Amino acid sequence: MNKIRIGILGYGNLGRGVEQGILQNKDMELVGVFTRRNPIDIQLTTKDAKAYHIKDAKEMTDIIDVMILCGGSKSDLPTQGPEFAGLFNTVDGFDTHANIPQYYDAVNDSALKAKKTAVIASGWDPGMFSLNRLYAEAILPKGKGYTFWGKGVSQGHSDAIRRIEGVADAKQYTIPIEEAMDRVRKGELPDFTPRQKHLRECFVVAEDGADLNRIENEIKSMPNYFSDYDTIVHFISKEELEKNHSKMPHGGVVIHSGKTGFNDENNHLIEYSIKLDANPDFTANVLLAYARAVYRLNKEGIYGAKTVFDIAPAYLSIKSNEELRRTLL
């Protein structure tokens, strides 16, 4: 078996999750991790892989089949996505929903010029949840879909808080409002504002002497992240964050309520849910499945940016089409 040679850009929680995930995929191998930090400070688990400085990546295009981009959506991916799609086949989990169209265009332009293939926004939401929204909407056109996230730690939102001046560390929990979910499950089709569906709760470790009022105001007014939600901010010590908020659980539900029949007499409910002990690990495994798809598509001469909507499920699996038909269909 010719193994898919993987590079990892960024070695935070998600990057470490990708390294762990590669060990479970026998058709993949880790070539190296690329970081803005001193590579000497990076301790990898994979025996034959090395850590490199990010500037060295452009010299290794011939030995990496797919580069998995593990940076944050707020500051890293908007520049790294288009840049690295011009050098490698790439996969990322860009999750700022409102900015996906512009991000797609930038990555697509770069990948097409370089004859590379790039899958964007391929975590679990956007990603797996996006597919379930599409399937449900197509199957029950007379109906309405709802997505609820949590309770759990949002990596993207936590990262956005950590980028604020004066913040040493932070965790953000997305909490669904139970009353809203109950209404949907009863077959109601309400119009919710973001504030009516979710609450955001933040636990922040501030640097010594930082202006707490300014930090809280910056969090609550941050567009695309917190400004449309009721947001609670707690300032706590580093020790309390490590003791009570070290894990990264998450989850969520996609619910679609629809009607069929000549008189709309039949009610249907489609519900897809996930419950995760470790959000980064699960997200990493989604990215790896799409790395397999990217590798295959590029070999077929299919270039440019793709989303989960563009890729047939068979491209994600290590199994042959015959095996899939025999074992899963």
Tab-separated table of C-alpha atoms in Angstrom:
chain	number	residue	atom	x	y	z
A	1	MET	CA	0.000	0.000	0.000
A	2	ASN	CA	1.337	3.426	-0.962
A	3	LYS	CA	0.702	5.464	2.150
A	4	ILE	CA	-0.658	8.995	1.989
A	5	ARG	CA	2.087	11.271	3.292
A	6	ILE	CA	0.606	13.808	5.711
A	7	GLY	CA	1.978	17.112	6.950
A	8	ILE	CA	0.458	18.983	9.899
A	9	LEU	CA	0.520	22.781	10.026
A	10	GLY	CA	0.137	23.841	13.665
A	11	TYR	CA	0.597	21.649	16.714
A	12	GLY	CA	-2.019	22.723	19.208
A	13	ASN	CA	-4.924	20.565	20.367
A	14	LEU	CA	-6.118	19.891	16.813
A	15	GLY	CA	-2.644	19.199	15.457
A	16	ARG	CA	-1.992	16.679	18.207
A	17	GLY	CA	-5.367	15.100	17.454
A	18	VAL	CA	-4.345	14.689	13.814
A	19	GLU	CA	-1.100	12.972	14.833
A	20	GLN	CA	-3.061	10.547	17.029
A	21	GLY	CA	-5.576	9.920	14.247
A	22	ILE	CA	-2.917	9.066	11.674
A	23	LEU	CA	-1.856	6.152	13.879
A	24	GLN	CA	-5.351	4.662	13.412
A	25	ASN	CA	-5.329	4.988	9.612
A	26	LYS	CA	-3.077	2.336	8.095
A	27	ASP	CA	-3.010	4.042	4.688
A	28	MET	CA	-1.440	7.212	6.104
A	29	GLU	CA	1.883	8.276	7.569
A	30	LEU	CA	3.053	11.493	9.214
A	31	VAL	CA	5.972	13.198	7.494
A	32	GLY	CA	6.277	16.244	9.717
A	33	VAL	CA	4.728	18.982	11.785
A	34	PHE	CA	5.231	22.643	10.851
A	35	THR	CA	5.145	25.306	13.538
A	36	ARG	CA	5.872	28.976	14.195
A	37	ARG	CA	7.483	27.913	17.467
A	38	ASN	CA	10.993	26.584	17.852
A	39	PRO	CA	10.797	23.045	16.390
A	40	ILE	CA	13.134	21.799	19.107
A	41	ASP	CA	10.354	22.435	21.634
A	42	ILE	CA	7.902	20.114	19.809
A	43	GLN	CA	7.838	16.542	21.101
A	44	LEU	CA	6.115	14.197	18.644
A	45	THR	CA	4.808	10.719	19.404
A	46	THR	CA	5.401	9.417	15.874
A	47	LYS	CA	8.806	7.764	15.704
A	48	ASP	CA	10.079	8.815	12.274
A	49	ALA	CA	8.381	12.209	11.973
A	50	LYS	CA	10.068	15.545	12.657
A	51	ALA	CA	9.048	19.060	13.573
A	52	TYR	CA	10.021	21.902	11.242
A	53	HIS	CA	9.643	25.648	11.216
A	54	ILE	CA	6.741	26.832	9.103
A	55	LYS	CA	9.096	28.597	6.679
A	56	ASP	CA	10.605	25.224	5.726
A	57	ALA	CA	7.302	23.869	4.381
A	58	LYS	CA	7.729	25.303	0.885
A	59	GLU	CA	10.883	23.206	0.460
A	60	MET	CA	8.998	19.943	1.118
A	61	THR	CA	6.220	20.002	-1.465
A	62	ASP	CA	7.554	16.855	-3.143
A	63	ILE	CA	7.356	14.636	-0.038
A	64	ILE	CA	3.949	15.664	1.368
A	65	ASP	CA	0.749	14.502	-0.322
A	66	VAL	CA	-1.707	16.408	1.903
A	67	MET	CA	-1.094	19.236	4.377
A	68	ILE	CA	-3.674	19.448	7.145
A	69	LEU	CA	-4.127	23.020	8.361
A	70	CYS	CA	-4.771	23.137	12.106
A	71	GLY	CA	-4.706	26.882	12.769
A	72	GLY	CA	-7.575	28.986	14.065
A	73	SER	CA	-10.292	30.382	11.818
A	74	LYS	CA	-10.099	33.910	13.186
A	75	SER	CA	-6.503	34.808	12.328
A	76	ASP	CA	-4.577	31.834	10.924
A	77	LEU	CA	-6.638	30.168	8.199
A	78	PRO	CA	-7.734	33.314	6.321
A	79	THR	CA	-4.103	33.749	5.233
A	80	GLN	CA	-2.711	30.211	5.574
A	81	GLY	CA	-5.531	28.576	3.617
A	82	PRO	CA	-4.927	30.375	0.308
A	83	GLU	CA	-1.144	30.405	0.824
A	84	PHE	CA	-0.751	26.680	1.440
A	85	ALA	CA	-3.343	25.685	-1.190
A	86	GLY	CA	-0.858	27.126	-3.664
A	87	LEU	CA	1.805	24.685	-2.442
A	88	PHE	CA	0.039	21.506	-1.276
A	89	ASN	CA	-3.207	19.603	-1.393
A	90	THR	CA	-4.840	20.800	1.824
A	91	VAL	CA	-7.639	20.084	4.280
A	92	ASP	CA	-8.894	22.487	6.930
A	93	GLY	CA	-11.726	22.956	9.394
A	94	PHE	CA	-12.457	26.646	8.770
A	95	ASP	CA	-15.525	27.266	10.929
A	96	THR	CA	-16.514	30.925	10.659
A	97	HIS	CA	-19.780	30.133	8.861
A	98	ALA	CA	-20.475	33.687	7.714
A	99	ASN	CA	-17.108	33.962	5.948
A	100	ILE	CA	-17.065	30.597	4.177
A	101	PRO	CA	-18.036	31.970	0.706
A	102	GLN	CA	-15.161	34.476	0.664
A	103	TYR	CA	-12.725	31.938	2.116
A	104	TYR	CA	-13.752	29.366	-0.491
A	105	ASP	CA	-13.091	31.830	-3.317
A	106	ALA	CA	-9.627	32.706	-2.021
A	107	VAL	CA	-8.578	29.071	-1.542
A	108	ASN	CA	-10.131	27.988	-4.837
A	109	ASP	CA	-8.246	30.615	-6.817
A	110	SER	CA	-4.929	29.593	-5.288
A	111	ALA	CA	-5.499	25.834	-5.629
A	112	LEU	CA	-6.629	26.035	-9.259
A	113	LYS	CA	-3.537	27.974	-10.286
A	114	ALA	CA	-1.296	25.388	-8.628
A	115	LYS	CA	-3.329	22.334	-9.778
A	116	LYS	CA	-3.914	21.397	-6.160
A	117	THR	CA	-7.038	20.166	-4.371
A	118	ALA	CA	-8.258	21.714	-1.130
A	119	VAL	CA	-11.147	20.727	1.104
A	120	ILE	CA	-12.303	23.554	3.353
A	121	ALA	CA	-14.632	23.672	6.367
A	122	SER	CA	-14.550	19.915	6.932
A	123	GLY	CA	-14.896	19.456	10.675
A	124	TRP	CA	-18.163	18.409	12.277
A	125	ASP	CA	-19.844	21.812	11.949
A	126	PRO	CA	-19.299	22.960	9.332
A	127	GLY	CA	-18.756	19.504	7.916
A	128	MET	CA	-20.742	16.503	9.161
A	129	PHE	CA	-23.620	18.664	10.379
A	130	SER	CA	-23.660	20.472	7.025
A	131	LEU	CA	-24.232	17.160	5.222
A	132	ASN	CA	-27.071	16.240	7.535
A	133	ARG	CA	-28.731	19.616	7.012
A	134	LEU	CA	-28.519	19.097	3.250
A	135	TYR	CA	-29.839	15.510	3.325
A	136	ALA	CA	-32.770	16.445	5.550
A	137	GLU	CA	-33.714	19.484	3.513
A	138	ALA	CA	-33.600	17.493	0.276
A	139	ILE	CA	-35.686	14.639	1.723
A	140	LEU	CA	-38.275	16.831	3.480
A	141	PRO	CA	-38.569	19.993	1.372
A	142	LYS	CA	-41.673	21.092	3.243
A	143	GLY	CA	-40.124	21.600	6.637
A	144	LYS	CA	-37.452	23.405	8.563
A	145	GLY	CA	-34.059	22.548	9.982
A	146	TYR	CA	-32.416	23.546	13.248
A	147	THR	CA	-28.905	23.073	14.611
A	148	PHE	CA	-28.078	23.112	18.304
A	149	TRP	CA	-24.490	22.951	19.586
A	150	GLY	CA	-23.263	21.814	22.985
A	151	LYS	CA	-23.001	21.738	25.778
A	152	GLY	CA	-19.325	21.775	25.039
A	153	VAL	CA	-16.073	23.625	24.498
A	154	SER	CA	-15.791	25.465	21.199
A	155	GLN	CA	-12.182	25.468	20.003
A	156	GLY	CA	-12.734	28.337	17.587
A	157	HIS	CA	-14.472	30.572	20.105
A	158	SER	CA	-11.930	29.774	22.803
A	159	ASP	CA	-9.131	30.624	20.386
A	160	ALA	CA	-10.840	33.905	19.491
A	161	ILE	CA	-10.910	34.918	23.173
A	162	ARG	CA	-7.244	34.001	23.610
A	163	ARG	CA	-6.353	36.414	20.792
A	164	ILE	CA	-7.632	39.357	22.853
A	165	GLU	CA	-4.918	41.485	24.417
A	166	GLY	CA	-4.566	40.743	28.124
A	167	VAL	CA	-5.982	37.200	27.950
A	168	ALA	CA	-3.602	34.456	29.104
A	169	ASP	CA	-5.969	31.535	28.496
A	170	ALA	CA	-9.667	30.847	28.041
A	171	LYS	CA	-12.342	28.214	27.446
A	172	GLN	CA	-15.755	28.930	25.979
A	173	TYR	CA	-18.785	26.675	26.386
A	174	THR	CA	-21.687	26.723	23.942
A	175	ILE	CA	-24.916	25.772	25.719
A	176	PRO	CA	-28.157	24.951	23.884
A	177	ILE	CA	-31.400	26.307	25.303
A	178	GLU	CA	-33.492	23.258	26.171
A	179	GLU	CA	-36.856	25.000	25.708
A	180	ALA	CA	-35.971	25.781	22.093
A	181	MET	CA	-34.995	22.163	21.349
A	182	ASP	CA	-38.188	20.874	22.975
A	183	ARG	CA	-40.328	23.071	20.739
A	184	VAL	CA	-38.640	21.737	17.597
A	185	ARG	CA	-38.972	18.108	18.691
A	186	LYS	CA	-42.704	18.671	19.208
A	187	GLY	CA	-43.024	19.542	15.539
A	188	GLU	CA	-43.225	23.307	15.896
A	189	LEU	CA	-41.451	25.391	13.260
A	190	PRO	CA	-40.425	28.513	15.179
A	191	ASP	CA	-38.171	31.284	13.905
A	192	PHE	CA	-35.350	31.603	16.418
A	193	THR	CA	-32.740	34.302	16.754
A	194	PRO	CA	-29.249	33.035	17.688
A	195	ARG	CA	-29.865	34.390	21.183
A	196	GLN	CA	-32.969	32.217	21.579
A	197	LYS	CA	-31.124	29.011	20.706
A	198	HIS	CA	-27.812	29.208	22.561
A	199	LEU	CA	-26.012	30.713	25.515
A	200	ARG	CA	-22.254	31.286	25.539
A	201	GLU	CA	-20.290	30.964	28.781
A	202	CYS	CA	-16.625	31.996	28.952
A	203	PHE	CA	-13.978	31.209	31.566
A	204	VAL	CA	-11.052	33.598	31.177
A	205	VAL	CA	-7.618	33.793	32.779
A	206	ALA	CA	-6.441	37.391	32.508
A	207	GLU	CA	-2.849	38.547	32.573
A	208	ASP	CA	-1.718	40.474	35.637
A	209	GLY	CA	-2.883	44.076	35.442
A	210	ALA	CA	-5.166	43.529	32.474
A	211	ASP	CA	-8.311	45.646	32.108
A	212	LEU	CA	-11.079	43.149	32.872
A	213	ASN	CA	-13.894	45.451	31.774
A	214	ARG	CA	-12.248	45.975	28.380
A	215	ILE	CA	-11.699	42.237	27.895
A	216	GLU	CA	-15.308	41.434	28.795
A	217	ASN	CA	-16.611	44.123	26.431
A	218	GLU	CA	-14.377	42.889	23.584
A	219	ILE	CA	-15.660	39.345	24.056
A	220	LYS	CA	-19.329	40.290	24.176
A	221	SER	CA	-19.097	42.605	21.153
A	222	MET	CA	-17.020	40.282	18.914
A	223	PRO	CA	-18.862	39.837	15.583
A	224	ASN	CA	-19.474	36.301	14.257
A	225	TYR	CA	-18.616	34.877	17.679
A	226	PHE	CA	-20.427	36.502	20.611
A	227	SER	CA	-22.277	39.679	19.645
A	228	ASP	CA	-25.499	37.859	18.690
A	229	TYR	CA	-25.687	35.778	21.893
A	230	ASP	CA	-26.251	36.224	25.605
A	231	THR	CA	-22.686	35.774	26.846
A	232	ILE	CA	-21.500	35.211	30.408
A	233	VAL	CA	-17.846	35.945	31.232
A	234	HIS	CA	-16.121	34.576	34.345
A	235	PHE	CA	-12.584	35.614	35.280
A	236	ILE	CA	-10.815	32.767	37.062
A	237	SER	CA	-7.305	31.697	38.006
A	238	LYS	CA	-5.042	29.548	35.865
A	239	GLU	CA	-5.244	26.821	38.506
A	240	GLU	CA	-9.050	26.780	38.411
A	241	LEU	CA	-9.048	26.618	34.594
A	242	GLU	CA	-6.675	23.648	34.649
A	243	LYS	CA	-8.605	21.883	37.407
A	244	ASN	CA	-12.165	22.340	36.154
A	245	HIS	CA	-11.882	23.071	32.416
A	246	SER	CA	-8.968	20.975	31.087
A	247	LYS	CA	-11.107	18.599	29.027
A	248	MET	CA	-12.668	19.473	25.675
A	249	PRO	CA	-16.082	17.803	25.383
A	250	HIS	CA	-18.597	18.907	22.779
A	251	GLY	CA	-21.550	17.718	20.780
A	252	GLY	CA	-24.737	18.834	19.170
A	253	VAL	CA	-27.910	18.014	17.302
A	254	VAL	CA	-29.289	18.652	13.819
A	255	ILE	CA	-33.095	18.410	13.788
A	256	HIS	CA	-35.311	18.721	10.731
A	257	SER	CA	-39.082	18.716	11.085
A	258	GLY	CA	-41.139	18.218	7.945
A	259	LYS	CA	-44.526	17.245	6.534
A	260	THR	CA	-45.726	15.001	3.713
A	261	GLY	CA	-49.127	14.032	2.331
A	262	PHE	CA	-51.651	15.786	0.117
A	263	ASN	CA	-52.948	17.640	3.160
A	264	ASP	CA	-49.706	17.752	5.171
A	265	GLU	CA	-51.183	15.092	7.428
A	266	ASN	CA	-47.928	13.209	8.087
A	267	ASN	CA	-45.246	14.618	10.378
A	268	HIS	CA	-41.606	13.505	10.220
A	269	LEU	CA	-38.569	14.264	12.331
A	270	ILE	CA	-34.961	13.651	11.294
A	271	GLU	CA	-32.434	13.968	14.107
A	272	TYR	CA	-28.659	13.521	13.971
A	273	SER	CA	-26.566	13.956	17.092
A	274	ILE	CA	-23.001	13.560	18.295
A	275	LYS	CA	-21.509	13.501	21.788
A	276	LEU	CA	-17.755	13.962	22.015
A	277	ASP	CA	-15.340	13.407	24.868
A	278	ALA	CA	-12.577	15.198	22.943
A	279	ASN	CA	-13.633	17.712	20.314
A	280	PRO	CA	-10.107	18.088	18.792
A	281	ASP	CA	-9.674	14.328	18.352
A	282	PHE	CA	-13.012	13.916	16.599
A	283	THR	CA	-12.446	16.953	14.385
A	284	ALA	CA	-8.980	15.655	13.507
A	285	ASN	CA	-10.443	12.347	12.355
A	286	VAL	CA	-12.914	14.152	10.108
A	287	LEU	CA	-10.032	16.077	8.552
A	288	LEU	CA	-8.123	12.838	7.980
A	289	ALA	CA	-11.067	11.217	6.198
A	290	TYR	CA	-11.175	14.204	3.863
A	291	ALA	CA	-7.397	14.065	3.439
A	292	ARG	CA	-7.942	10.637	1.872
A	293	ALA	CA	-10.555	12.160	-0.444
A	294	VAL	CA	-8.282	15.077	-1.379
A	295	TYR	CA	-5.457	12.708	-2.250
A	296	ARG	CA	-7.687	10.613	-4.516
A	297	LEU	CA	-9.338	13.581	-6.205
A	298	ASN	CA	-6.014	15.207	-6.998
A	299	LYS	CA	-4.757	11.945	-8.521
A	300	GLU	CA	-7.836	12.058	-10.774
A	301	GLY	CA	-6.982	15.579	-11.902
A	302	ILE	CA	-9.774	17.302	-9.988
A	303	TYR	CA	-8.418	20.622	-8.734
A	304	GLY	CA	-9.592	23.632	-6.759
A	305	ALA	CA	-11.436	24.106	-3.481
A	306	LYS	CA	-14.113	21.620	-2.444
A	307	THR	CA	-16.559	21.368	0.437
A	308	VAL	CA	-18.176	18.315	1.993
A	309	PHE	CA	-21.086	18.856	-0.404
A	310	ASP	CA	-18.859	18.156	-3.413
A	311	ILE	CA	-17.331	14.837	-2.334
A	312	ALA	CA	-18.947	11.409	-2.658
A	313	PRO	CA	-18.840	9.392	0.599
A	314	ALA	CA	-16.851	6.557	-0.999
A	315	TYR	CA	-13.838	8.867	-1.295
A	316	LEU	CA	-13.640	9.066	2.502
A	317	SER	CA	-13.328	5.351	3.167
A	318	ILE	CA	-10.249	3.153	3.119
A	319	LYS	CA	-12.481	0.364	1.782
A	320	SER	CA	-12.854	-0.367	-1.928
A	321	ASN	CA	-16.162	0.324	-3.660
A	322	GLU	CA	-16.823	-3.418	-3.779
A	323	GLU	CA	-16.243	-3.717	-0.020
A	324	LEU	CA	-18.539	-0.774	0.644
A	325	ARG	CA	-21.333	-2.297	-1.427
A	326	ARG	CA	-20.911	-5.647	0.312
A	327	THR	CA	-20.520	-4.468	3.918
A	328	LEU	CA	-22.283	-1.137	4.359
A	329	LEU	CA	-24.862	-0.633	1.621
